[in-house]
mmCIF file of C-alpha atoms in Angstrom:
data_model
loop_
_atom_site.group_PDB
_atom_site.id
_atom_site.type_symbol
_atom_site.label_atom_id
_atom_site.label_comp_id
_atom_site.label_asym_id
_atom_site.label_seq_id
_atom_site.Cartn_x
_atom_site.Cartn_y
_atom_site.Cartn_z
ATOM 1 C CA MET E 105 1.175 120.748 -163.416
ATOM 2 C CA PRO E 106 4.316 118.814 -164.205
ATOM 3 C CA GLY E 107 7.167 120.040 -164.292
ATOM 4 C CA ALA E 108 5.651 122.598 -161.544
ATOM 5 C CA ARG E 109 8.355 121.318 -158.828
ATOM 6 C CA ARG E 110 11.011 121.875 -161.277
ATOM 7 C CA ALA E 111 10.528 125.130 -162.591
ATOM 8 C CA PRO E 112 9.044 127.510 -160.028
ATOM 9 C CA VAL E 113 10.252 130.716 -161.802
ATOM 10 C CA LEU E 114 7.640 130.059 -163.443
ATOM 11 C CA VAL E 115 5.355 129.269 -161.300
ATOM 12 C CA ALA E 116 6.244 132.735 -160.301
ATOM 13 C CA VAL E 117 5.682 133.965 -162.645
ATOM 14 C CA LEU E 118 2.438 132.741 -163.381
ATOM 15 C CA ILE E 119 1.038 133.756 -160.417
ATOM 16 C CA ALA E 120 2.052 136.804 -160.628
ATOM 17 C CA ALA E 121 0.473 137.555 -163.986
ATOM 18 C CA LEU E 122 -2.707 137.166 -162.835
ATOM 19 C CA ALA E 123 -2.621 139.325 -159.833
ATOM 20 C CA ALA E 124 -2.667 141.454 -162.392
ATOM 21 C CA CYS E 125 -5.861 140.559 -164.789
ATOM 22 C CA GLY E 126 -7.599 140.310 -161.417
ATOM 23 C CA GLY E 127 -6.464 143.174 -159.369
ATOM 24 C CA ARG E 128 -5.473 141.629 -155.981
ATOM 25 C CA SER E 129 -2.263 140.628 -154.379
ATOM 26 C CA ILE E 130 -1.310 137.149 -153.515
ATOM 27 C CA PRO E 131 1.541 136.505 -151.565
ATOM 28 C CA ALA E 132 4.456 134.889 -154.124
ATOM 29 C CA PRO E 133 6.086 131.744 -152.750
ATOM 30 C CA ALA E 134 8.165 131.392 -150.400
ATOM 31 C CA ALA E 135 12.512 130.827 -152.302
ATOM 32 C CA PRO E 136 13.344 127.997 -153.971
ATOM 33 C CA THR E 137 15.777 126.139 -152.355
ATOM 34 C CA PRO E 138 18.824 125.801 -153.542
ATOM 35 C CA ALA E 139 18.267 121.648 -154.598
ATOM 36 C CA ASP E 140 14.590 123.628 -156.656
ATOM 37 C CA THR E 141 16.506 125.719 -158.409
ATOM 38 C CA PRO E 142 17.488 124.887 -161.833
ATOM 39 C CA SER E 143 21.096 125.814 -163.017
ATOM 40 C CA PRO E 144 20.884 128.253 -166.106
ATOM 41 C CA ARG E 145 22.332 125.365 -168.309
ATOM 42 C CA SER E 146 18.919 123.368 -167.707
ATOM 43 C CA ALA E 147 17.511 126.100 -168.188
ATOM 44 C CA ALA E 148 15.361 126.010 -171.894
ATOM 45 C CA PRO E 149 13.929 129.641 -173.313
ATOM 46 C CA ALA E 150 10.486 129.444 -173.662
ATOM 47 C CA PRO E 151 9.992 128.816 -177.654
ATOM 48 C CA ALA E 152 9.339 131.117 -179.744
ATOM 49 C CA PRO E 153 5.120 131.422 -180.689
ATOM 50 C CA ALA E 154 4.568 130.407 -183.761
ATOM 51 C CA ASP E 155 3.535 132.330 -187.212
ATOM 52 C CA PRO E 156 -0.198 130.896 -187.646
ATOM 53 C CA ALA E 157 0.047 132.176 -191.664
ATOM 54 C CA ALA E 158 2.894 130.664 -191.986
ATOM 55 C CA ALA E 159 1.638 127.667 -190.475
ATOM 56 C CA CYS E 160 -0.789 127.577 -193.231
ATOM 57 C CA VAL E 161 1.042 128.656 -195.873
ATOM 58 C CA ARG E 162 3.289 124.697 -194.905
ATOM 59 C CA GLN E 163 0.063 122.942 -194.209
ATOM 60 C CA THR E 164 -1.324 124.232 -197.622
ATOM 61 C CA LEU E 165 2.148 123.212 -199.492
ATOM 62 C CA ASP E 166 1.807 119.767 -197.570
ATOM 63 C CA GLY E 167 -0.922 119.013 -199.300
ATOM 64 C CA LEU E 168 -0.070 119.849 -202.341
ATOM 65 C CA ASP E 169 1.433 117.151 -205.195
ATOM 66 C CA THR E 170 3.920 117.974 -207.643
ATOM 67 C CA ARG E 171 1.409 118.657 -210.448
ATOM 68 C CA GLU E 172 -1.432 120.138 -208.061
ATOM 69 C CA ARG E 173 2.365 123.018 -206.611
ATOM 70 C CA ALA E 174 2.477 123.850 -210.370
ATOM 71 C CA ALA E 175 -1.058 124.750 -211.721
ATOM 72 C CA GLN E 176 -0.948 127.503 -208.208
ATOM 73 C CA LEU E 177 2.291 129.370 -210.490
ATOM 74 C CA ILE E 178 -0.503 129.491 -213.445
ATOM 75 C CA MET E 179 -3.414 133.038 -212.745
ATOM 76 C CA ALA E 180 -6.263 132.422 -216.550
ATOM 77 C CA GLY E 181 -8.417 134.767 -217.395
ATOM 78 C CA VAL E 182 -12.171 134.973 -216.109
ATOM 79 C CA PRO E 183 -14.709 137.416 -218.278
ATOM 80 C CA ALA E 184 -15.859 139.960 -215.399
ATOM 81 C CA ASP E 185 -19.569 139.197 -215.655
ATOM 82 C CA GLY E 186 -19.521 135.543 -215.476
ATOM 83 C CA LEU E 187 -17.953 132.310 -214.956
ATOM 84 C CA THR E 188 -17.284 130.392 -218.059
ATOM 85 C CA GLY E 189 -16.933 127.018 -218.658
ATOM 86 C CA ALA E 190 -13.609 127.918 -219.972
ATOM 87 C CA GLY E 191 -13.209 129.110 -216.507
ATOM 88 C CA ARG E 192 -14.066 126.793 -214.678
ATOM 89 C CA THR E 193 -12.175 123.647 -216.215
ATOM 90 C CA ALA E 194 -9.072 125.855 -215.545
ATOM 91 C CA LEU E 195 -10.499 126.158 -212.029
ATOM 92 C CA THR E 196 -10.577 122.697 -211.364
ATOM 93 C CA GLN E 197 -7.276 121.803 -213.131
ATOM 94 C CA GLY E 198 -5.490 123.664 -210.014
ATOM 95 C CA VAL E 199 -4.960 127.385 -210.982
ATOM 96 C CA GLY E 200 -3.430 130.004 -208.430
ATOM 97 C CA GLY E 201 -4.614 132.996 -208.994
ATOM 98 C CA VAL E 202 -7.302 134.223 -212.082
ATOM 99 C CA ILE E 203 -7.555 137.192 -213.980
ATOM 100 C CA LEU E 204 -10.998 139.548 -214.468
ATOM 101 C CA THR E 205 -11.169 140.711 -217.532
ATOM 102 C CA ASP E 206 -13.275 142.962 -219.653
ATOM 103 C CA ALA E 207 -17.341 141.671 -219.598
ATOM 104 C CA ALA E 208 -18.147 139.611 -222.568
ATOM 105 C CA GLY E 209 -21.419 141.584 -222.138
ATOM 106 C CA GLY E 210 -20.304 145.455 -221.942
ATOM 107 C CA GLU E 211 -19.401 146.271 -218.760
ATOM 108 C CA ALA E 212 -19.451 144.438 -215.441
ATOM 109 C CA SER E 213 -21.354 146.090 -212.456
ATOM 110 C CA ALA E 214 -20.099 146.236 -209.422
ATOM 111 C CA ALA E 215 -22.857 143.698 -208.342
ATOM 112 C CA GLN E 216 -22.237 140.584 -211.033
ATOM 113 C CA VAL E 217 -18.051 140.976 -210.181
ATOM 114 C CA THR E 218 -19.479 140.079 -206.697
ATOM 115 C CA ALA E 219 -21.441 136.700 -207.988
ATOM 116 C CA THR E 220 -18.231 136.065 -210.151
ATOM 117 C CA THR E 221 -15.618 135.418 -208.028
ATOM 118 C CA ARG E 222 -18.381 133.712 -205.688
ATOM 119 C CA ALA E 223 -18.530 131.151 -207.807
ATOM 120 C CA VAL E 224 -14.155 131.342 -208.971
ATOM 121 C CA GLN E 225 -14.438 130.767 -204.414
ATOM 122 C CA ARG E 226 -16.602 128.067 -205.093
ATOM 123 C CA ALA E 227 -14.773 125.893 -208.133
ATOM 124 C CA ALA E 228 -11.785 126.595 -206.716
ATOM 125 C CA GLN E 229 -9.819 123.909 -205.061
ATOM 126 C CA VAL E 230 -7.463 125.962 -203.452
ATOM 127 C CA PRO E 231 -8.675 129.273 -203.530
ATOM 128 C CA VAL E 232 -7.733 132.617 -205.629
ATOM 129 C CA THR E 233 -6.357 135.038 -206.684
ATOM 130 C CA VAL E 234 -8.838 137.237 -207.747
ATOM 131 C CA ALA E 235 -6.464 140.441 -210.135
ATOM 132 C CA THR E 236 -7.858 142.945 -211.894
ATOM 133 C CA ASP E 237 -6.084 145.595 -214.371
ATOM 134 C CA GLN E 238 -8.007 148.227 -213.113
ATOM 135 C CA GLU E 239 -5.028 151.063 -213.414
ATOM 136 C CA GLY E 240 -7.373 154.162 -214.426
ATOM 137 C CA GLY E 241 -7.748 155.855 -217.380
ATOM 138 C CA LYS E 242 -7.284 153.583 -220.848
ATOM 139 C CA VAL E 243 -6.710 150.936 -218.495
ATOM 140 C CA GLN E 244 -9.414 149.913 -216.218
ATOM 141 C CA ASP E 245 -11.381 146.348 -216.712
ATOM 142 C CA LEU E 246 -13.946 146.881 -213.911
ATOM 143 C CA LYS E 247 -15.478 150.010 -214.625
ATOM 144 C CA GLY E 248 -19.267 149.369 -214.584
ATOM 145 C CA ALA E 249 -22.308 150.329 -211.985
ATOM 146 C CA GLY E 250 -20.588 150.754 -208.322
ATOM 147 C CA PHE E 251 -17.272 150.711 -209.310
ATOM 148 C CA THR E 252 -15.532 154.564 -210.187
ATOM 149 C CA ARG E 253 -14.616 156.094 -212.707
ATOM 150 C CA ILE E 254 -10.938 156.055 -212.541
ATOM 151 C CA PRO E 255 -9.055 158.679 -214.078
ATOM 152 C CA SER E 256 -5.796 158.023 -216.264
ATOM 153 C CA ALA E 257 -2.261 157.650 -214.497
ATOM 154 C CA THR E 258 -0.461 161.466 -215.884
ATOM 155 C CA ALA E 259 -3.423 162.829 -214.036
ATOM 156 C CA GLN E 260 -3.480 160.957 -211.280
ATOM 157 C CA GLY E 261 0.167 161.852 -211.293
ATOM 158 C CA ARG E 262 -0.644 165.760 -210.718
ATOM 159 C CA ASP E 263 -2.324 165.194 -207.352
ATOM 160 C CA VAL E 264 0.179 163.009 -205.625
ATOM 161 C CA ALA E 265 -1.193 164.068 -202.477
ATOM 162 C CA GLY E 266 -4.197 162.812 -202.757
ATOM 163 C CA LEU E 267 -4.041 159.818 -204.714
ATOM 164 C CA ARG E 268 -3.435 158.007 -201.165
ATOM 165 C CA GLY E 269 -6.907 158.524 -200.369
ATOM 166 C CA ASP E 270 -8.461 157.726 -203.800
ATOM 167 C CA ALA E 271 -6.577 154.428 -204.382
ATOM 168 C CA GLU E 272 -7.589 153.570 -200.792
ATOM 169 C CA GLY E 273 -11.234 154.473 -201.914
ATOM 170 C CA TRP E 274 -10.642 152.555 -205.294
ATOM 171 C CA GLY E 275 -9.280 149.526 -203.570
ATOM 172 C CA ARG E 276 -12.796 149.598 -200.761
ATOM 173 C CA GLU E 277 -15.088 149.240 -204.003
ATOM 174 C CA MET E 278 -12.695 146.280 -205.774
ATOM 175 C CA SER E 279 -12.510 144.821 -202.102
ATOM 176 C CA ALA E 280 -16.426 144.577 -202.007
ATOM 177 C CA ALA E 281 -16.292 142.930 -204.737
ATOM 178 C CA GLY E 282 -14.184 139.472 -204.410
ATOM 179 C CA VAL E 283 -11.305 141.032 -206.120
ATOM 180 C CA THR E 284 -7.820 140.981 -204.064
ATOM 181 C CA LEU E 285 -5.049 142.030 -206.386
ATOM 182 C CA ASP E 286 -4.386 145.316 -209.283
ATOM 183 C CA LEU E 287 -2.060 144.735 -211.407
ATOM 184 C CA ALA E 288 -1.605 148.550 -211.394
ATOM 185 C CA PRO E 289 0.558 151.059 -209.784
ATOM 186 C CA VAL E 290 2.755 151.104 -213.411
ATOM 187 C CA ALA E 291 5.857 152.476 -212.255
ATOM 188 C CA ASP E 292 7.886 152.803 -215.317
ATOM 189 C CA VAL E 293 9.691 156.315 -216.465
ATOM 190 C CA VAL E 294 8.416 158.053 -220.246
ATOM 191 C CA ASP E 295 11.282 159.417 -222.043
ATOM 192 C CA PRO E 296 10.286 163.197 -222.233
ATOM 193 C CA ALA E 297 12.492 162.534 -225.342
ATOM 194 C CA LEU E 298 9.696 159.892 -226.500
ATOM 195 C CA GLY E 299 6.334 161.128 -225.294
ATOM 196 C CA GLU E 300 3.070 159.999 -227.529
ATOM 197 C CA SER E 301 5.817 158.016 -228.611
ATOM 198 C CA ASN E 302 6.739 155.874 -226.622
ATOM 199 C CA GLU E 303 3.480 153.209 -226.968
ATOM 200 C CA PRO E 304 3.611 151.282 -224.406
ATOM 201 C CA VAL E 305 2.926 153.903 -221.735
ATOM 202 C CA GLY E 306 3.153 157.534 -222.815
ATOM 203 C CA ALA E 307 0.675 157.363 -226.211
ATOM 204 C CA LEU E 308 -1.895 155.500 -223.432
ATOM 205 C CA ASP E 309 -1.358 158.379 -220.566
ATOM 206 C CA ARG E 310 -0.412 155.365 -218.114
ATOM 207 C CA GLY E 311 2.565 156.849 -216.840
ATOM 208 C CA PHE E 312 2.802 158.926 -213.160
ATOM 209 C CA GLY E 313 5.601 161.157 -215.150
ATOM 210 C CA THR E 314 9.083 161.585 -216.382
ATOM 211 C CA ASP E 315 10.454 162.308 -213.666
ATOM 212 C CA PRO E 316 11.657 159.472 -211.344
ATOM 213 C CA ARG E 317 11.485 160.361 -207.893
ATOM 214 C CA ARG E 318 8.390 162.495 -208.609
ATOM 215 C CA VAL E 319 7.113 158.653 -210.064
ATOM 216 C CA GLY E 320 7.839 156.909 -207.006
ATOM 217 C CA GLN E 321 6.053 159.182 -204.854
ATOM 218 C CA ALA E 322 2.757 158.612 -207.576
ATOM 219 C CA VAL E 323 3.828 154.737 -207.138
ATOM 220 C CA THR E 324 4.042 155.342 -203.621
ATOM 221 C CA ALA E 325 0.599 156.735 -202.732
ATOM 222 C CA PHE E 326 -1.343 154.396 -204.574
ATOM 223 C CA VAL E 327 -0.022 151.523 -203.211
ATOM 224 C CA GLU E 328 -0.592 152.312 -199.662
ATOM 225 C CA GLY E 329 -4.476 153.526 -200.853
ATOM 226 C CA LEU E 330 -5.140 150.328 -202.514
ATOM 227 C CA ASP E 331 -3.512 147.406 -199.185
ATOM 228 C CA ALA E 332 -5.383 150.997 -196.773
ATOM 229 C CA GLY E 333 -8.259 149.652 -198.796
ATOM 230 C CA GLY E 334 -7.974 145.554 -198.988
ATOM 231 C CA VAL E 335 -6.135 145.088 -202.077
ATOM 232 C CA ASP E 336 -2.299 144.057 -203.147
ATOM 233 C CA ALA E 337 -0.654 146.150 -205.806
ATOM 234 C CA THR E 338 1.556 144.624 -208.740
ATOM 235 C CA LEU E 339 4.068 147.098 -209.579
ATOM 236 C CA LYS E 340 4.752 147.112 -213.791
ATOM 237 C CA HIS E 341 6.570 146.211 -215.968
ATOM 238 C CA PHE E 342 10.450 145.645 -214.561
ATOM 239 C CA PRO E 343 12.564 147.228 -214.680
ATOM 240 C CA GLY E 344 10.574 149.500 -217.335
ATOM 241 C CA LEU E 345 8.588 150.642 -220.363
ATOM 242 C CA GLY E 346 8.899 153.844 -221.127
ATOM 243 C CA ARG E 347 12.205 154.253 -223.222
ATOM 244 C CA VAL E 348 10.983 151.600 -225.946
ATOM 245 C CA ARG E 349 8.252 152.367 -228.580
ATOM 246 C CA GLU E 350 6.516 148.818 -228.996
ATOM 247 C CA ASN E 351 3.939 148.026 -227.231
ATOM 248 C CA THR E 352 4.640 143.981 -226.429
ATOM 249 C CA ASP E 353 1.507 143.241 -226.916
ATOM 250 C CA PHE E 354 1.722 143.869 -230.458
ATOM 251 C CA ALA E 355 5.678 143.474 -230.875
ATOM 252 C CA GLY E 356 8.432 142.571 -229.751
ATOM 253 C CA ALA E 357 10.636 145.423 -227.938
ATOM 254 C CA ALA E 358 13.747 147.106 -227.389
ATOM 255 C CA ASP E 359 15.400 148.770 -224.499
ATOM 256 C CA SER E 360 19.451 149.926 -225.456
ATOM 257 C CA ARG E 361 19.782 152.490 -222.268
ATOM 258 C CA THR E 362 18.241 151.034 -219.066
ATOM 259 C CA GLY E 363 20.867 149.239 -217.446
ATOM 260 C CA VAL E 364 20.722 147.413 -213.576
ATOM 261 C CA ASP E 365 21.481 151.169 -212.181
ATOM 262 C CA ASP E 366 19.580 152.848 -214.062
ATOM 263 C CA PRO E 367 17.343 155.916 -212.142
ATOM 264 C CA GLY E 368 14.592 154.900 -213.670
ATOM 265 C CA LEU E 369 14.493 152.044 -211.226
ATOM 266 C CA ALA E 370 13.979 154.665 -207.725
ATOM 267 C CA SER E 371 10.060 154.737 -208.802
ATOM 268 C CA PHE E 372 9.840 151.153 -208.326
ATOM 269 C CA ARG E 373 12.256 151.065 -205.168
ATOM 270 C CA ALA E 374 9.963 153.302 -203.823
ATOM 271 C CA GLY E 375 6.833 151.450 -204.584
ATOM 272 C CA LEU E 376 8.895 148.058 -203.189
ATOM 273 C CA ALA E 377 10.037 150.331 -199.900
ATOM 274 C CA ALA E 378 6.050 150.439 -199.854
ATOM 275 C CA GLY E 379 5.099 147.377 -199.514
ATOM 276 C CA ALA E 380 4.346 146.315 -202.973
ATOM 277 C CA PRO E 381 4.077 141.968 -202.799
ATOM 278 C CA VAL E 382 3.403 141.105 -206.391
ATOM 279 C CA VAL E 383 6.171 143.236 -209.162
ATOM 280 C CA MET E 384 4.880 142.487 -212.852
ATOM 281 C CA MET E 385 7.713 141.633 -215.557
ATOM 282 C CA SER E 386 8.263 143.367 -219.195
ATOM 283 C CA SER E 387 8.533 141.242 -222.455
ATOM 284 C CA ALA E 388 10.248 143.874 -223.754
ATOM 285 C CA VAL E 389 14.636 142.471 -224.903
ATOM 286 C CA TYR E 390 17.344 145.154 -222.030
ATOM 287 C CA GLU E 391 20.497 144.777 -224.067
ATOM 288 C CA ARG E 392 22.885 146.264 -221.290
ATOM 289 C CA ILE E 393 21.121 143.544 -219.046
ATOM 290 C CA ASP E 394 20.528 140.428 -221.177
ATOM 291 C CA PRO E 395 20.510 140.998 -224.780
ATOM 292 C CA ASP E 396 19.461 137.242 -225.279
ATOM 293 C CA ASN E 397 16.748 136.996 -223.317
ATOM 294 C CA ARG E 398 12.794 139.094 -222.941
ATOM 295 C CA ALA E 399 13.442 140.190 -219.097
ATOM 296 C CA LEU E 400 10.749 137.406 -218.067
ATOM 297 C CA PHE E 401 12.936 134.723 -218.932
ATOM 298 C CA SER E 402 15.877 137.088 -217.930
ATOM 299 C CA ARG E 403 17.540 135.704 -214.856
ATOM 300 C CA ALA E 404 19.842 138.654 -214.795
ATOM 301 C CA VAL E 405 17.273 140.536 -215.115
ATOM 302 C CA VAL E 406 14.514 138.309 -212.548
ATOM 303 C CA THR E 407 16.982 137.103 -210.656
ATOM 304 C CA ASP E 408 19.871 138.879 -210.468
ATOM 305 C CA LEU E 409 19.069 141.744 -210.332
ATOM 306 C CA LEU E 410 14.948 142.473 -209.193
ATOM 307 C CA ARG E 411 15.569 139.890 -206.652
ATOM 308 C CA GLY E 412 19.877 140.205 -205.879
ATOM 309 C CA ARG E 413 20.432 144.039 -205.671
ATOM 310 C CA LEU E 414 16.823 145.397 -205.252
ATOM 311 C CA GLY E 415 16.260 142.515 -202.556
ATOM 312 C CA PHE E 416 12.639 141.533 -203.867
ATOM 313 C CA ASP E 417 11.326 138.633 -202.183
ATOM 314 C CA GLY E 418 7.938 138.791 -202.991
ATOM 315 C CA VAL E 419 6.096 137.395 -206.125
ATOM 316 C CA VAL E 420 7.306 138.102 -209.823
ATOM 317 C CA THR E 421 4.484 138.050 -212.262
ATOM 318 C CA THR E 422 3.765 137.987 -216.126
ATOM 319 C CA ASP E 423 2.346 140.391 -218.462
ATOM 320 C CA ASP E 424 -0.486 138.285 -220.165
ATOM 321 C CA VAL E 425 1.581 135.718 -222.406
ATOM 322 C CA GLY E 426 -1.689 134.201 -223.884
ATOM 323 C CA ALA E 427 -2.048 136.602 -226.834
ATOM 324 C CA ALA E 428 0.787 138.944 -226.271
ATOM 325 C CA ARG E 429 2.655 139.038 -229.282
ATOM 326 C CA ALA E 430 6.565 139.814 -228.132
ATOM 327 C CA VAL E 431 6.456 136.107 -227.406
ATOM 328 C CA ALA E 432 4.389 134.261 -229.745
ATOM 329 C CA ASP E 433 7.509 132.774 -231.453
ATOM 330 C CA VAL E 434 8.126 130.593 -227.482
ATOM 331 C CA PRO E 435 5.971 127.337 -227.078
ATOM 332 C CA VAL E 436 3.023 127.999 -224.479
ATOM 333 C CA GLY E 437 4.442 125.126 -222.891
ATOM 334 C CA GLU E 438 7.512 127.098 -222.423
ATOM 335 C CA ARG E 439 7.199 130.284 -222.069
ATOM 336 C CA ALA E 440 5.985 128.968 -218.262
ATOM 337 C CA VAL E 441 9.134 127.593 -217.802
ATOM 338 C CA ARG E 442 11.433 129.409 -219.229
ATOM 339 C CA PHE E 443 9.522 132.782 -216.582
ATOM 340 C CA VAL E 444 10.341 129.631 -213.343
ATOM 341 C CA GLU E 445 13.456 128.804 -214.315
ATOM 342 C CA ALA E 446 14.600 133.010 -214.599
ATOM 343 C CA GLY E 447 13.161 132.928 -210.525
ATOM 344 C CA GLY E 448 9.642 133.949 -211.656
ATOM 345 C CA ASP E 449 6.446 132.588 -209.674
ATOM 346 C CA GLN E 450 2.998 133.834 -211.184
ATOM 347 C CA VAL E 451 2.166 133.026 -215.307
ATOM 348 C CA LEU E 452 -0.770 135.254 -216.688
ATOM 349 C CA THR E 453 -2.842 134.621 -219.092
ATOM 350 C CA ILE E 454 -5.782 135.632 -220.532
ATOM 351 C CA GLU E 455 -6.185 132.214 -222.138
ATOM 352 C CA PRO E 456 -8.235 129.058 -219.794
ATOM 353 C CA SER E 457 -6.811 126.695 -223.108
ATOM 354 C CA ASP E 458 -3.336 127.630 -221.901
ATOM 355 C CA VAL E 459 -3.741 126.199 -218.934
ATOM 356 C CA GLU E 460 -2.868 122.194 -219.454
ATOM 357 C CA PRO E 461 -0.311 122.722 -221.620
ATOM 358 C CA MET E 462 1.382 125.002 -218.842
ATOM 359 C CA VAL E 463 0.651 122.802 -215.807
ATOM 360 C CA ASP E 464 1.833 119.774 -218.471
ATOM 361 C CA ALA E 465 5.358 122.009 -218.976
ATOM 362 C CA LEU E 466 6.019 122.637 -215.793
ATOM 363 C CA VAL E 467 5.627 118.602 -214.219
ATOM 364 C CA ARG E 468 7.404 117.028 -216.983
ATOM 365 C CA GLU E 469 10.436 119.942 -215.875
ATOM 366 C CA ALA E 470 10.214 118.514 -212.598
ATOM 367 C CA ASP E 471 11.748 115.349 -212.598
ATOM 368 C CA ASP E 472 14.513 117.473 -212.562
ATOM 369 C CA PRO E 473 15.356 117.927 -208.297
ATOM 370 C CA ALA E 474 16.245 121.923 -208.232
ATOM 371 C CA PHE E 475 13.430 122.648 -210.592
ATOM 372 C CA ALA E 476 10.585 120.892 -208.677
ATOM 373 C CA GLU E 477 12.264 123.487 -205.186
ATOM 374 C CA ARG E 478 12.268 126.324 -208.028
ATOM 375 C CA VAL E 479 8.218 125.349 -207.924
ATOM 376 C CA THR E 480 7.412 124.356 -204.433
ATOM 377 C CA GLU E 481 9.425 127.674 -203.889
ATOM 378 C CA SER E 482 7.039 129.860 -205.821
ATOM 379 C CA ALA E 483 4.143 128.608 -204.485
ATOM 380 C CA ARG E 484 5.089 128.865 -201.358
ATOM 381 C CA ARG E 485 5.307 132.362 -202.533
ATOM 382 C CA ILE E 486 2.629 132.589 -203.543
ATOM 383 C CA LEU E 487 -0.140 130.531 -201.142
ATOM 384 C CA ALA E 488 1.925 132.994 -199.312
ATOM 385 C CA LEU E 489 0.525 136.330 -200.526
ATOM 386 C CA LYS E 490 -3.592 135.114 -200.345
ATOM 387 C CA ALA E 491 -2.641 133.419 -196.797
ATOM 388 C CA ALA E 492 -1.320 137.912 -196.542
ATOM 389 C CA ARG E 493 -4.689 138.924 -197.381
ATOM 390 C CA GLY E 494 -6.779 136.619 -196.055
ATOM 391 C CA VAL E 495 -7.791 134.942 -199.021
ATOM 392 C CA LEU E 496 -5.979 131.668 -197.901
ATOM 393 C CA THR E 497 -6.942 130.327 -194.533
ATOM 394 C CA CYS E 498 -6.575 127.518 -191.858
ATOM 395 C CA GLN E 499 -8.597 126.686 -188.684
ATOM 396 C CA GLY E 500 -6.871 128.633 -185.925
ATOM 397 C CA SER E 501 -4.692 130.887 -188.595
ATOM 398 C CA PRO E 502 -5.331 134.587 -187.320
ATOM 399 C CA THR E 503 -7.262 134.608 -191.231
ATOM 400 C CA GLY E 504 -8.953 131.841 -190.639
ATOM 401 C CA GLY E 505 -11.682 130.260 -188.305
#
């Protein structure tokens, strides 16, 4: 073969390997003469093997223009029991993901959800992340035939030892139906002095408890179980909704106590250590961190705290910004722009009609090269999430054929 006379050492290694595979002894070639032996300076190290999944992400990203990259940053709502015309339009606009919402006709069965997710992927320009809200208790979007009725997080937190196995089972049900991302678990630590007066978590039994260490153990079990079941987990709502009274779905909310070194962040740290690839931002204001901006619009919270202090480099997503009262005073397109400026990646809206104005706003802002790079960075993270879960595939990659 070309270069064999210049690299007899490599030939010897190859022959030895073949001999080992064949189970018989092959005599080594004669020792090379000094003239044939490459000098240390001329011997190039063998190239490191390429990461096919990373190559797939790069290949896909390179094939997207600015508008298509911006669209990857949007996740739009689709009813769990069927792809609507509005949902189909959102997919033709190139959204990076969909969230399955409550079925329009009642509870969707596993068979209906499977049909919906298949239709979604067929209509997608690029394979999409399929998410749902499957916490348990009062927050469980998929609960028709074929889906286990999941107990509330409060009940789950009483049996941390069994939670990993339970979560793996719930993950397998979702994965079999085409779901790739669960918008759970809730990592918020409820202030025991508030209890049910904490409307977003305590009043709905959505929290694992009031002790950060115990909550962290439950979060870890849930994250690891979902992953074993074939579904990615989402930690929410960073940096925590356990100390607010108002529910951001229905009102503004503020936290006057949580700081950058707060003990309540331990549950989020535990979830990140367990491998959670997605973090959902709170829509509340954290007065001790950034009194002027809601967390999802705050660079101090998203970039400095979550990415900087906690070292998270995965996908940062919003809570729903389509119908939430907390962001109602912000124009639809600006919601996406301000979130991306803060360091976020995935804008979640249950309103498919929000997709076009959000993408338009991101594209306009991308006239600024620095913002265009932010869009590209986020699109890369979203594509990497899909490649890691086997949603995005390329020829020759470990995730594809």
